C-alpha positions as YAML, in Angstrom:
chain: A
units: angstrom
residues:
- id: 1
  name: UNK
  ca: [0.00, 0.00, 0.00]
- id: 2
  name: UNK
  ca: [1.48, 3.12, -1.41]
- id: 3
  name: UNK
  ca: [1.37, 6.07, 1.83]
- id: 4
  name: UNK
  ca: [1.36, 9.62, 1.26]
- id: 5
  name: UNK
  ca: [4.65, 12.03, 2.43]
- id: 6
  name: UNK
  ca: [3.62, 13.68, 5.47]
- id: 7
  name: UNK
  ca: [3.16, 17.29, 3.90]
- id: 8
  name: UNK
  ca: [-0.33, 15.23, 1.82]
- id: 9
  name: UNK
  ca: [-1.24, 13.90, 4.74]
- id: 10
  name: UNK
  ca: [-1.46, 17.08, 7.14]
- id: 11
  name: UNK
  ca: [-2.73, 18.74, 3.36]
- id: 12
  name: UNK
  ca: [-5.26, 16.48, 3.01]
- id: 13
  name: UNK
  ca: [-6.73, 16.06, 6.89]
- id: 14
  name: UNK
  ca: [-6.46, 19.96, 6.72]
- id: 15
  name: UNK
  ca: [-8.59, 20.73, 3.72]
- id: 16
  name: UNK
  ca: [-11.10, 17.79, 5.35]
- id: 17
  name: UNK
  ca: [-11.37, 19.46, 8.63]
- id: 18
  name: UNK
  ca: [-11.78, 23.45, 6.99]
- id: 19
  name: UNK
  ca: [-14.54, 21.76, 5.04]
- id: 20
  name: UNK
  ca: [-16.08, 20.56, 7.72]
- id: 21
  name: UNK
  ca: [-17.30, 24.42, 8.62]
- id: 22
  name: UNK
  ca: [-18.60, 26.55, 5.77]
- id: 23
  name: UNK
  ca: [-17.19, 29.81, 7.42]
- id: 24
  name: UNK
  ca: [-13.21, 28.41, 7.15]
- id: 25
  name: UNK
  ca: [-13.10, 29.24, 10.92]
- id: 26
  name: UNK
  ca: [-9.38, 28.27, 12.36]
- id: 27
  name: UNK
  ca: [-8.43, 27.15, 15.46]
- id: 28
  name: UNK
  ca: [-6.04, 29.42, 16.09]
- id: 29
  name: UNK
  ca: [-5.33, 32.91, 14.59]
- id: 30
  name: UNK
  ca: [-1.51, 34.05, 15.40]
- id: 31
  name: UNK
  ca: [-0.34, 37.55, 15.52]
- id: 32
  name: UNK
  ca: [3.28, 37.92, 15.07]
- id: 33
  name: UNK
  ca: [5.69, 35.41, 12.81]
- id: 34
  name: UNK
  ca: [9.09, 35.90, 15.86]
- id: 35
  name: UNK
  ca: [10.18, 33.34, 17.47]
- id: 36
  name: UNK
  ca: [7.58, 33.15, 20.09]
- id: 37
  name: UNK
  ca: [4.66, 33.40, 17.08]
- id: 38
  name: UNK
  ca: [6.71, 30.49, 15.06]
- id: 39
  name: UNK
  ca: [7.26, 28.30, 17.77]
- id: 40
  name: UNK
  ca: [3.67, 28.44, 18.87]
- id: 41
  name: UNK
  ca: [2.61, 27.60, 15.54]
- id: 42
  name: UNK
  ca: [4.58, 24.79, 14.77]
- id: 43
  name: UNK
  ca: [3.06, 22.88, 17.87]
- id: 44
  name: UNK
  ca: [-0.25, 23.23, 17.35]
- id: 45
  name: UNK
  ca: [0.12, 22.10, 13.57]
- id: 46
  name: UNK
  ca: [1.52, 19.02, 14.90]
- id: 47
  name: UNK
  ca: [-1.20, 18.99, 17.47]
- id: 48
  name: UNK
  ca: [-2.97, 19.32, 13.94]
- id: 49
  name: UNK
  ca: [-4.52, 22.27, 14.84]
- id: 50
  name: UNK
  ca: [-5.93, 24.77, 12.10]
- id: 51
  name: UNK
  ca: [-4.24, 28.06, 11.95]
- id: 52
  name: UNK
  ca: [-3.48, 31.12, 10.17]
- id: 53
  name: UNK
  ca: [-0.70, 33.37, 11.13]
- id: 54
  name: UNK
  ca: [-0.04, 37.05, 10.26]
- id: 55
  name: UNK
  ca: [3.38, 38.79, 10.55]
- id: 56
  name: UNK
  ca: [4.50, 42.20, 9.76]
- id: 57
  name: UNK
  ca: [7.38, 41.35, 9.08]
- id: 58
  name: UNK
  ca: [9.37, 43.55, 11.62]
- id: 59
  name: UNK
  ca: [10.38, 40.87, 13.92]
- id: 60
  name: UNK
  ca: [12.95, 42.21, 16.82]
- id: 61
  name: UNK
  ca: [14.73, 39.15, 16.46]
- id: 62
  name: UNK
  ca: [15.94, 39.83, 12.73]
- id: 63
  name: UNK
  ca: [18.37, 42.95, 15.07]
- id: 64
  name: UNK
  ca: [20.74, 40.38, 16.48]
- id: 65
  name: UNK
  ca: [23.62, 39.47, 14.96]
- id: 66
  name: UNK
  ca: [24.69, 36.53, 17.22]
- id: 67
  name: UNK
  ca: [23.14, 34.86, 19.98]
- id: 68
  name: UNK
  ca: [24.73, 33.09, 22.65]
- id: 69
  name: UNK
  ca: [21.78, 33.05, 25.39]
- id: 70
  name: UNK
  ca: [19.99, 30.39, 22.67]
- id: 71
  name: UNK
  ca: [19.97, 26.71, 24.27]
- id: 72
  name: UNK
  ca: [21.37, 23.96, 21.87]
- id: 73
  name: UNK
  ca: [23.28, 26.58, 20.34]
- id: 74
  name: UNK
  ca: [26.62, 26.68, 21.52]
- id: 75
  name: UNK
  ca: [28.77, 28.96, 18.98]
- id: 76
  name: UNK
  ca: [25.81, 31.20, 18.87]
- id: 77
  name: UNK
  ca: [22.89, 31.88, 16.14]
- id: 78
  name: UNK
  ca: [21.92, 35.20, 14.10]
- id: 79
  name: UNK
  ca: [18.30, 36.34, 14.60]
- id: 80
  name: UNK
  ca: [17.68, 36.46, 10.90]
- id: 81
  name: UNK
  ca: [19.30, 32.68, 10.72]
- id: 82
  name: UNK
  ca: [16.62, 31.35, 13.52]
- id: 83
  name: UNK
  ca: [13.92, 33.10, 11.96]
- id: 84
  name: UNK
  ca: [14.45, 31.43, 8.89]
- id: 85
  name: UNK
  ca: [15.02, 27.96, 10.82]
- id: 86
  name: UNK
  ca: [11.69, 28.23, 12.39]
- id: 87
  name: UNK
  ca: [9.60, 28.90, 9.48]
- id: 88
  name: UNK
  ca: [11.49, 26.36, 7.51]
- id: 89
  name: UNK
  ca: [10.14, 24.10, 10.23]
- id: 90
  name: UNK
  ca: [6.92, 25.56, 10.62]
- id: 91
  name: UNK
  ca: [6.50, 25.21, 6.79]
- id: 92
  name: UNK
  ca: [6.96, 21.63, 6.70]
- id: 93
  name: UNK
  ca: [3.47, 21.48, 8.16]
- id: 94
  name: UNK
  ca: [1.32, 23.53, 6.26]
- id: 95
  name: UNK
  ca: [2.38, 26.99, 8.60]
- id: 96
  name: UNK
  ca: [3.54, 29.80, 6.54]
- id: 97
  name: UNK
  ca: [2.89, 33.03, 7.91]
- id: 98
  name: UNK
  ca: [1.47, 35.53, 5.78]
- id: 99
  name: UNK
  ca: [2.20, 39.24, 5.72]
- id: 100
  name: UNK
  ca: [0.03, 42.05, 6.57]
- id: 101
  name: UNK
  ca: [-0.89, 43.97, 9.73]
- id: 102
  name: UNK
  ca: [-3.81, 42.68, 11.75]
- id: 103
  name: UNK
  ca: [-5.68, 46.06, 12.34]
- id: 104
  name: UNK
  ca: [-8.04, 45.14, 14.42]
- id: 105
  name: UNK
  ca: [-9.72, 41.84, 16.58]
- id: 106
  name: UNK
  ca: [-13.74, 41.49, 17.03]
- id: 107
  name: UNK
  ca: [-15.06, 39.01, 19.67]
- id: 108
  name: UNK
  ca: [-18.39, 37.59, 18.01]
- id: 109
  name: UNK
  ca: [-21.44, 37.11, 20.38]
- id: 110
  name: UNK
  ca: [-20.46, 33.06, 19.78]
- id: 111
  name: UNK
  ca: [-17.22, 33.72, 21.39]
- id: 112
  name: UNK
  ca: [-15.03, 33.33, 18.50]
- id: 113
  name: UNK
  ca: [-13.07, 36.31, 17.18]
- id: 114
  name: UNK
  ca: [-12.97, 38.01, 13.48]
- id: 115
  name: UNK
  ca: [-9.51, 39.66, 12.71]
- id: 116
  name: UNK
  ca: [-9.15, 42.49, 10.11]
- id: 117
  name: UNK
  ca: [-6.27, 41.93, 8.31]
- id: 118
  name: UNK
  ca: [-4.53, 44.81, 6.01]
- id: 119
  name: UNK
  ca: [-1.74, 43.42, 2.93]
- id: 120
  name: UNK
  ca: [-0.30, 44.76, 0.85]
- id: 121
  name: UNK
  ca: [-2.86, 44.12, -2.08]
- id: 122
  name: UNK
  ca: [-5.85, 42.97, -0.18]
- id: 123
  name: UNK
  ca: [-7.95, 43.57, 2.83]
- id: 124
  name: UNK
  ca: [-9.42, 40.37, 4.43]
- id: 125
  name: UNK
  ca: [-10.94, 38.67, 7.69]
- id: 126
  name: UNK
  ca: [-9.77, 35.70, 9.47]
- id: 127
  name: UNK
  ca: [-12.15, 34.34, 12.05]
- id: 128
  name: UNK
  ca: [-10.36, 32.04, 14.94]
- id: 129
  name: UNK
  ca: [-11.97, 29.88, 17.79]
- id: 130
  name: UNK
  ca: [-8.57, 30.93, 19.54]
- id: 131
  name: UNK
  ca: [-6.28, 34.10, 18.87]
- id: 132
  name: UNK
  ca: [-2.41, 33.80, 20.32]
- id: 133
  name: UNK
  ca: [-0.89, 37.31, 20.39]
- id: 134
  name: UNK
  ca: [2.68, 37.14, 19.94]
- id: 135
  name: UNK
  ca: [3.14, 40.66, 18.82]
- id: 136
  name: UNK
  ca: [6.21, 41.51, 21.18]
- id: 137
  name: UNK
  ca: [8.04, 44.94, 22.24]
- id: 138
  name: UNK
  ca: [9.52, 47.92, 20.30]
- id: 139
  name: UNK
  ca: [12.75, 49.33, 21.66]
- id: 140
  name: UNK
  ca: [12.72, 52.50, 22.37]
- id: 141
  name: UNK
  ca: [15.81, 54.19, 20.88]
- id: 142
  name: UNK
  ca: [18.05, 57.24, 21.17]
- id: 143
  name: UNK
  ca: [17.54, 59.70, 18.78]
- id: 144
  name: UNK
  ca: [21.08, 59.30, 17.25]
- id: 145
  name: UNK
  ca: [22.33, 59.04, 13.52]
- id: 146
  name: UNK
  ca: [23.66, 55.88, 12.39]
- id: 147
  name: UNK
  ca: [22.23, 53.53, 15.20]
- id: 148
  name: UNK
  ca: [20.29, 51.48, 13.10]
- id: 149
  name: UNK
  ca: [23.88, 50.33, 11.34]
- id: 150
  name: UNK
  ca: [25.24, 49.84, 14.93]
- id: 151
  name: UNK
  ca: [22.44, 47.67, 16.16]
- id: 152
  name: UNK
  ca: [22.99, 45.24, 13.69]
- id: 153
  name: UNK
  ca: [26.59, 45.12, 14.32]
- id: 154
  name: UNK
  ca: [26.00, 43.98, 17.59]
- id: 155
  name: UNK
  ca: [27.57, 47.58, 18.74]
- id: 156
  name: UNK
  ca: [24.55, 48.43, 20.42]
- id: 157
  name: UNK
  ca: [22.89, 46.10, 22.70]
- id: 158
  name: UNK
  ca: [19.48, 46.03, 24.64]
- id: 159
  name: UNK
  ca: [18.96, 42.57, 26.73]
- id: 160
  name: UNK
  ca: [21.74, 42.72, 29.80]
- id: 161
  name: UNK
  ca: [19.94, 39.37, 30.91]
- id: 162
  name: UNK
  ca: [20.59, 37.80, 26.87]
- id: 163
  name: UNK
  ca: [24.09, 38.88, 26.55]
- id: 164
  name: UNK
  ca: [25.54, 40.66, 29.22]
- id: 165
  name: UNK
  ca: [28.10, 37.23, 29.58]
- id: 166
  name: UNK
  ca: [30.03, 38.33, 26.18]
- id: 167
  name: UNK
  ca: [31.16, 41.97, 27.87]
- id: 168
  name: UNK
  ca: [32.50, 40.84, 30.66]
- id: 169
  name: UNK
  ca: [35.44, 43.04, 31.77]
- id: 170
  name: UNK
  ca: [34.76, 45.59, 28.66]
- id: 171
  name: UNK
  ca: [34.52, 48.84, 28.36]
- id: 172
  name: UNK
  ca: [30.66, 49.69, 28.65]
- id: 173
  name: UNK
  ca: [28.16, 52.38, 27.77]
- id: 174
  name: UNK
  ca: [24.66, 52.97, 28.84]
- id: 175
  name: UNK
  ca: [22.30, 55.45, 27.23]
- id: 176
  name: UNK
  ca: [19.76, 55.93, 29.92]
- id: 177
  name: UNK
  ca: [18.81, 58.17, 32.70]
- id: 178
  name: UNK
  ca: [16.84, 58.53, 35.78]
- id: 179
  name: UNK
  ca: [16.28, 55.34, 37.93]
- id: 180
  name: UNK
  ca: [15.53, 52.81, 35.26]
- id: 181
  name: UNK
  ca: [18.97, 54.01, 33.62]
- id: 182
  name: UNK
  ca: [20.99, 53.77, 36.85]
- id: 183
  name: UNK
  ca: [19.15, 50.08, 37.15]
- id: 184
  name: UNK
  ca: [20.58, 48.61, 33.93]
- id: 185
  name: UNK
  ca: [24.03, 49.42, 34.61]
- id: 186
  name: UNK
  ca: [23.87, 48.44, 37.87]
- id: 187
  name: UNK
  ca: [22.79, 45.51, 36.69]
- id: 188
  name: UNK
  ca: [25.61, 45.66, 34.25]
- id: 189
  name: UNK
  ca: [28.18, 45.77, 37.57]
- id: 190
  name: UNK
  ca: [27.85, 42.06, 37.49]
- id: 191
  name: UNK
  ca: [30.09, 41.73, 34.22]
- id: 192
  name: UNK
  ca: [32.35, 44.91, 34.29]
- id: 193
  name: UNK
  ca: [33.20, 47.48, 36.55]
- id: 194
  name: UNK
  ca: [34.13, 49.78, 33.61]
- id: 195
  name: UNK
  ca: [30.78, 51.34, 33.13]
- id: 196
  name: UNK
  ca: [29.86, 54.79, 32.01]
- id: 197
  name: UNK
  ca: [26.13, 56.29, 32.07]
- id: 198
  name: UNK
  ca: [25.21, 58.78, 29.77]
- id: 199
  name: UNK
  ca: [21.44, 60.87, 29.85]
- id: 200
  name: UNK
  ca: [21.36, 62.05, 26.37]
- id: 201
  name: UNK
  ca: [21.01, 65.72, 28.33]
- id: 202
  name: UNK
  ca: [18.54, 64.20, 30.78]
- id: 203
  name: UNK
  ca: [18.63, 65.23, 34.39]
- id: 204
  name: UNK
  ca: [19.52, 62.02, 36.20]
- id: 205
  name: UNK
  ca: [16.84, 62.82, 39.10]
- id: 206
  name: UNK
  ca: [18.30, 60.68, 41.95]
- id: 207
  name: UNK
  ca: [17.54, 60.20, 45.61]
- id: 208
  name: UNK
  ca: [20.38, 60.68, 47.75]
- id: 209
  name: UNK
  ca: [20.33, 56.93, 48.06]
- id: 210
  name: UNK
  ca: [20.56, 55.98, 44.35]
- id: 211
  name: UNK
  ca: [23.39, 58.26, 43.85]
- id: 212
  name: UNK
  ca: [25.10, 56.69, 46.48]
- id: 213
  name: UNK
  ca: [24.98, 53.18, 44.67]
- id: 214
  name: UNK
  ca: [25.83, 54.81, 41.79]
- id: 215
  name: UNK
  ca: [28.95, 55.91, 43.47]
- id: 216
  name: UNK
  ca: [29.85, 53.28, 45.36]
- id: 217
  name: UNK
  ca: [29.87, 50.67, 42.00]
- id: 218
  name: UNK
  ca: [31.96, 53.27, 40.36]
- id: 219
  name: UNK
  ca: [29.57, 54.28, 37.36]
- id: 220
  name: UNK
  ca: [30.60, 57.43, 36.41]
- id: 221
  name: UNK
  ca: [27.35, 59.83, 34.95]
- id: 222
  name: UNK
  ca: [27.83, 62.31, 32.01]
- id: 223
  name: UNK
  ca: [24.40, 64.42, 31.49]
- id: 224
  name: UNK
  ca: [25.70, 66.35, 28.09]
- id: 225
  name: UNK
  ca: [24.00, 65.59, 24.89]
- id: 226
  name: UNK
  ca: [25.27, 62.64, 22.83]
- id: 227
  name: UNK
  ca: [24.74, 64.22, 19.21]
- id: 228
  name: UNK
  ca: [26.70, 60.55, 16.69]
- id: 229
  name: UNK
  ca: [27.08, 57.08, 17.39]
- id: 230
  name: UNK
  ca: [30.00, 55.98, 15.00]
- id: 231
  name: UNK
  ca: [31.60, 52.49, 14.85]
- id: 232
  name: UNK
  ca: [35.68, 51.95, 14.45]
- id: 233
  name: UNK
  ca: [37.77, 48.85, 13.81]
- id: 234
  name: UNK
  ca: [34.50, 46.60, 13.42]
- id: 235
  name: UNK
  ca: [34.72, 46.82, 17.60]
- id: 236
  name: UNK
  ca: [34.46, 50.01, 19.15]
- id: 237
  name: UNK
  ca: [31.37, 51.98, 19.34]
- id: 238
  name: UNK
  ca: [32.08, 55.81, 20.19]
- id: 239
  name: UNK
  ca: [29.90, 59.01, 21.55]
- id: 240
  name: UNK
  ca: [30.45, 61.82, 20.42]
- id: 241
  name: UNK
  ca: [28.83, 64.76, 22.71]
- id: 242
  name: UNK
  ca: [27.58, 67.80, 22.04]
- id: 243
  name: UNK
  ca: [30.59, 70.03, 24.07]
- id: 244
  name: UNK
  ca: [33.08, 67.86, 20.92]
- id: 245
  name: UNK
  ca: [34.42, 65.41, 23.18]
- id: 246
  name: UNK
  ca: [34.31, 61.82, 22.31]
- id: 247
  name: UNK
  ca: [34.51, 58.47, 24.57]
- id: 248
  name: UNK
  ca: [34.83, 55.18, 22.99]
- id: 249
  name: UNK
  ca: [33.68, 51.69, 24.13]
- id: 250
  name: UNK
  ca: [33.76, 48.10, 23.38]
- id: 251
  name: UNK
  ca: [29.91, 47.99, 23.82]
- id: 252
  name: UNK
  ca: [26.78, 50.47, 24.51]
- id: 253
  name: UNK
  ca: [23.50, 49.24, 25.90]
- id: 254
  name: UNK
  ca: [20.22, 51.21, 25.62]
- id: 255
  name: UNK
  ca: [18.68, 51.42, 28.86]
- id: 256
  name: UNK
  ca: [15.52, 53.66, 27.37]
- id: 257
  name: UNK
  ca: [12.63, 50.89, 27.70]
- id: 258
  name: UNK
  ca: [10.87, 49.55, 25.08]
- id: 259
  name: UNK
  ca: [6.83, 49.79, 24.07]
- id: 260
  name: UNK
  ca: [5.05, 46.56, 24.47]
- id: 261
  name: UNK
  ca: [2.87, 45.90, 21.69]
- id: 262
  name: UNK
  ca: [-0.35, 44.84, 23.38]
- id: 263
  name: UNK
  ca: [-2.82, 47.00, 22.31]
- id: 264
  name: UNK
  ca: [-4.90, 44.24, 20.43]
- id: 265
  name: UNK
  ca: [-5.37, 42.71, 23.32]
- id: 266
  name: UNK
  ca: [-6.37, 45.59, 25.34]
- id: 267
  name: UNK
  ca: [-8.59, 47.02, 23.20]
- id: 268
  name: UNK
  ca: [-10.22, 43.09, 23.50]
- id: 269
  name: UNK
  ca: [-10.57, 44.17, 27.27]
- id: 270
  name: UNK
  ca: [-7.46, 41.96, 28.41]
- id: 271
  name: UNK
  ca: [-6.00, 42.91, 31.55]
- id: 272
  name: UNK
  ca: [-2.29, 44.76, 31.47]
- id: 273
  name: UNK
  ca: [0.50, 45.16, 33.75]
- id: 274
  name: UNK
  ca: [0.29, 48.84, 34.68]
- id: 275
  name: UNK
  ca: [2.52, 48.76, 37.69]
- id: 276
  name: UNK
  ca: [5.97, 49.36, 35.55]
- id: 277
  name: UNK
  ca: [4.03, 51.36, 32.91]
- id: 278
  name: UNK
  ca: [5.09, 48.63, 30.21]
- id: 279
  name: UNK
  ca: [1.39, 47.88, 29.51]
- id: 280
  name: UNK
  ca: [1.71, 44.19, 29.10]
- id: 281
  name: UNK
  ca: [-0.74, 41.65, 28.96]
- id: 282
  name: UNK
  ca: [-1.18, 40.05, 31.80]
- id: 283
  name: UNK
  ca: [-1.32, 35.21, 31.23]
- id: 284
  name: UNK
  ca: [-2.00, 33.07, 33.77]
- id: 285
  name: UNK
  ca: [0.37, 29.72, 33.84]
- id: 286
  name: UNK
  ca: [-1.13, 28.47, 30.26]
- id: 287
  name: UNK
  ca: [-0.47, 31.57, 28.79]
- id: 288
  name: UNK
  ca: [-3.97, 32.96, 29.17]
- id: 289
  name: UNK
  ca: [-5.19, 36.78, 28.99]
- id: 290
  name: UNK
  ca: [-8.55, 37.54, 31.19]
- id: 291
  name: UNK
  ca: [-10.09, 37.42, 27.94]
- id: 292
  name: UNK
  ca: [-11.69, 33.59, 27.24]
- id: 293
  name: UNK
  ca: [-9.76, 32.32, 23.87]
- id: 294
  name: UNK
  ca: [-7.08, 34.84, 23.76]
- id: 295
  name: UNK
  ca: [-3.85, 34.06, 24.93]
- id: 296
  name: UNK
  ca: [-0.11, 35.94, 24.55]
- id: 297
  name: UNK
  ca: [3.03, 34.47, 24.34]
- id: 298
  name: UNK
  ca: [6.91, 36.21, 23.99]
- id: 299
  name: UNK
  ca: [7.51, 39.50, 25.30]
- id: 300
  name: UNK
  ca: [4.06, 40.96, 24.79]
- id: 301
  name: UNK
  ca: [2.68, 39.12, 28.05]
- id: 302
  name: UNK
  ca: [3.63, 38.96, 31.52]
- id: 303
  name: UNK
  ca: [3.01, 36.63, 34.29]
- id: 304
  name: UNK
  ca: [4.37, 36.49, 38.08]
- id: 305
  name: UNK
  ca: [6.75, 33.75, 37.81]
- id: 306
  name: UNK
  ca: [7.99, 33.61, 34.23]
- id: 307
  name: UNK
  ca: [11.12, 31.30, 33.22]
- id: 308
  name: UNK
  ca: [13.57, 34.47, 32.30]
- id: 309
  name: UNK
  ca: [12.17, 36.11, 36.00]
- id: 310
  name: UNK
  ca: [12.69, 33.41, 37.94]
- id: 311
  name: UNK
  ca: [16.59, 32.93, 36.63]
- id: 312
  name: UNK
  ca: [16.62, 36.65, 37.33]
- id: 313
  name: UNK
  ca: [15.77, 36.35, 40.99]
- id: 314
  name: UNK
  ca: [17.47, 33.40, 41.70]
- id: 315
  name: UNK
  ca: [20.56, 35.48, 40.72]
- id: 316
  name: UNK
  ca: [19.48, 38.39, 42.76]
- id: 317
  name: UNK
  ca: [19.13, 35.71, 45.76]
- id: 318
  name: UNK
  ca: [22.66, 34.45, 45.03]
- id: 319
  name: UNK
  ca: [23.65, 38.25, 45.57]
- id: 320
  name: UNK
  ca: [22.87, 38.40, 48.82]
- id: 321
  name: UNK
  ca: [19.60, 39.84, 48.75]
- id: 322
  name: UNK
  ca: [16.10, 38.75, 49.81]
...
């Protein structure tokens, strides 16, 4: 008996259960083709699970130029090389995301939700049993010529907790300000002790107390505009302020925050982690928003004990602290 390659089968037993339904309803409707948005589909298509996912095609991940912080990578991975990993794999069962913005999510008085979805030659709507937002943050970033170059060179960082390991004992700077800034490179104090914090012309607005820390783990503060980012020797990353003086570094991290993308959820009446101002959607341990059928998954959600937090605090516990 002759059997079918695996791609006819899932083809075939997909086409059977979409017929089943005159309406083409999915499962699952996925926002966001990242890794969190590919990983999530290729389980449930092997759960054989009917799906449709939308990307804009602006995935963070495409930014990094190597990453160590990847399990089962050892000699590292580029973003744009996983992304194109995972939807290799997600093709191979019947999961290739589509591009075009989802503009906007409906919840139908069956409880299923109806998606608008904006391309670039069409308009259409999807209509899901289940919607997974995996929409993710946006940095927010100095406003400095040539950064865009120096992000993708890896001179310009933004995750301490993905790859803080590869500066350790380098020359560092942090383009923040205020308590959040002073945070990061403290946080940073772990690796190097050569750290310099610069406020883009910011007042730093410290209690006594936070200056003191600042102090005491060496971090030296310079509040005069940074006006160029320029890259030397494929390794240095330089400042150049606005009074013509220049300091160069090994590495800079962007300590500014970033924008959580969550606002399809919200506007669905989700509930969102106001707390730290990030606006995320708050999941419960199965990844679930407040909202039945809508769940979030990456860095668009929180939840109280995540993986990534927990590491975090276990460190912070191995510091000494409660």
């Amino acid at each position: 008996m002759r059997v079918l390659p695996i791609r006819d089968q899932i083809t075939i037993a997909r086409r059977f259960a979409m017929n089943l339904e005159s309406d083409r309803t999915v499962d699952c409707l996925i926002v966001g083709g990242g890794p969190a948005g590919l990983t999530a589909a290729i389980y449930l298509s092997r759960f054989r699970r009917t799906l449709a996912i939308v990307d804009e095609g602006f995935s963070r991940a495409a930014l990094i130029p190597v990453s160590h912080n990847l399990p089962g990578y050892p000699d590292g991975i580029a973003g744009p090389q996983l992304l194109a990993l995972l939807r290799a794999q997600a093709r191979r069962y019947e999961a290739t995301p589509r591009t075009g913005v989802v503009t906007g999510i409906r919840l139908l008085t069956d409880g299923r939700f109806s998606a608008s979805i904006e391309a670039a030659s069409r308009s259409e709507q999807i209509v899901a049993r289940n919607v997974l937002l995996a929409t993710g943050v946006c940095d927010i970033e100095p406003k400095l010529p040539n950064l865009d170059h120096a992000i993708r060179q890896g001179y310009v960082r933004h995750c301490v907790i993905c790859d803080g390991f590869e500066v350790i004992d380098l020359n560092i700077g942090v383009i923040g300000y205020g308590a959040s800034g002073l945070k990061e490179a403290l946080f940073l104090r772990t690796y190097t002790d050569r750290l310099t914090l610069f406020t883009l012309g910011e007042a730093m607005s410290l209690s006594d107390r936070e200056r003191d820390d600042a102090q005491a783990a060496g971090i030296r503060v310079i509040e005069t505009p940074v006006i160029e980012v320029s890259t030397e020797a494929n390794r240095v990353v330089a400042l150049r302020l606005e009074d013509g003086s220049e300091h160069a570094f090994d590495s800079l991290y962007s300590a500014l925050g970033c924008g959580v993308n969550s606002a399809l959820g919200s506007k669905l009446g989700a509930r969102t982690e106001e707390t730290e101002g990030t606006g995320a959607l708050i999941v419960d341990a199965h990844q679930r928003t407040s909202v039945p059928g809508l769940y979030a998954a990456g860095e668009c959600h929180r939840r109280p004990e995540s993986n990534r937090r927990g590491v975090c605090r276990c460190r912070h516990r191995c510091d000494g602290n409660p």
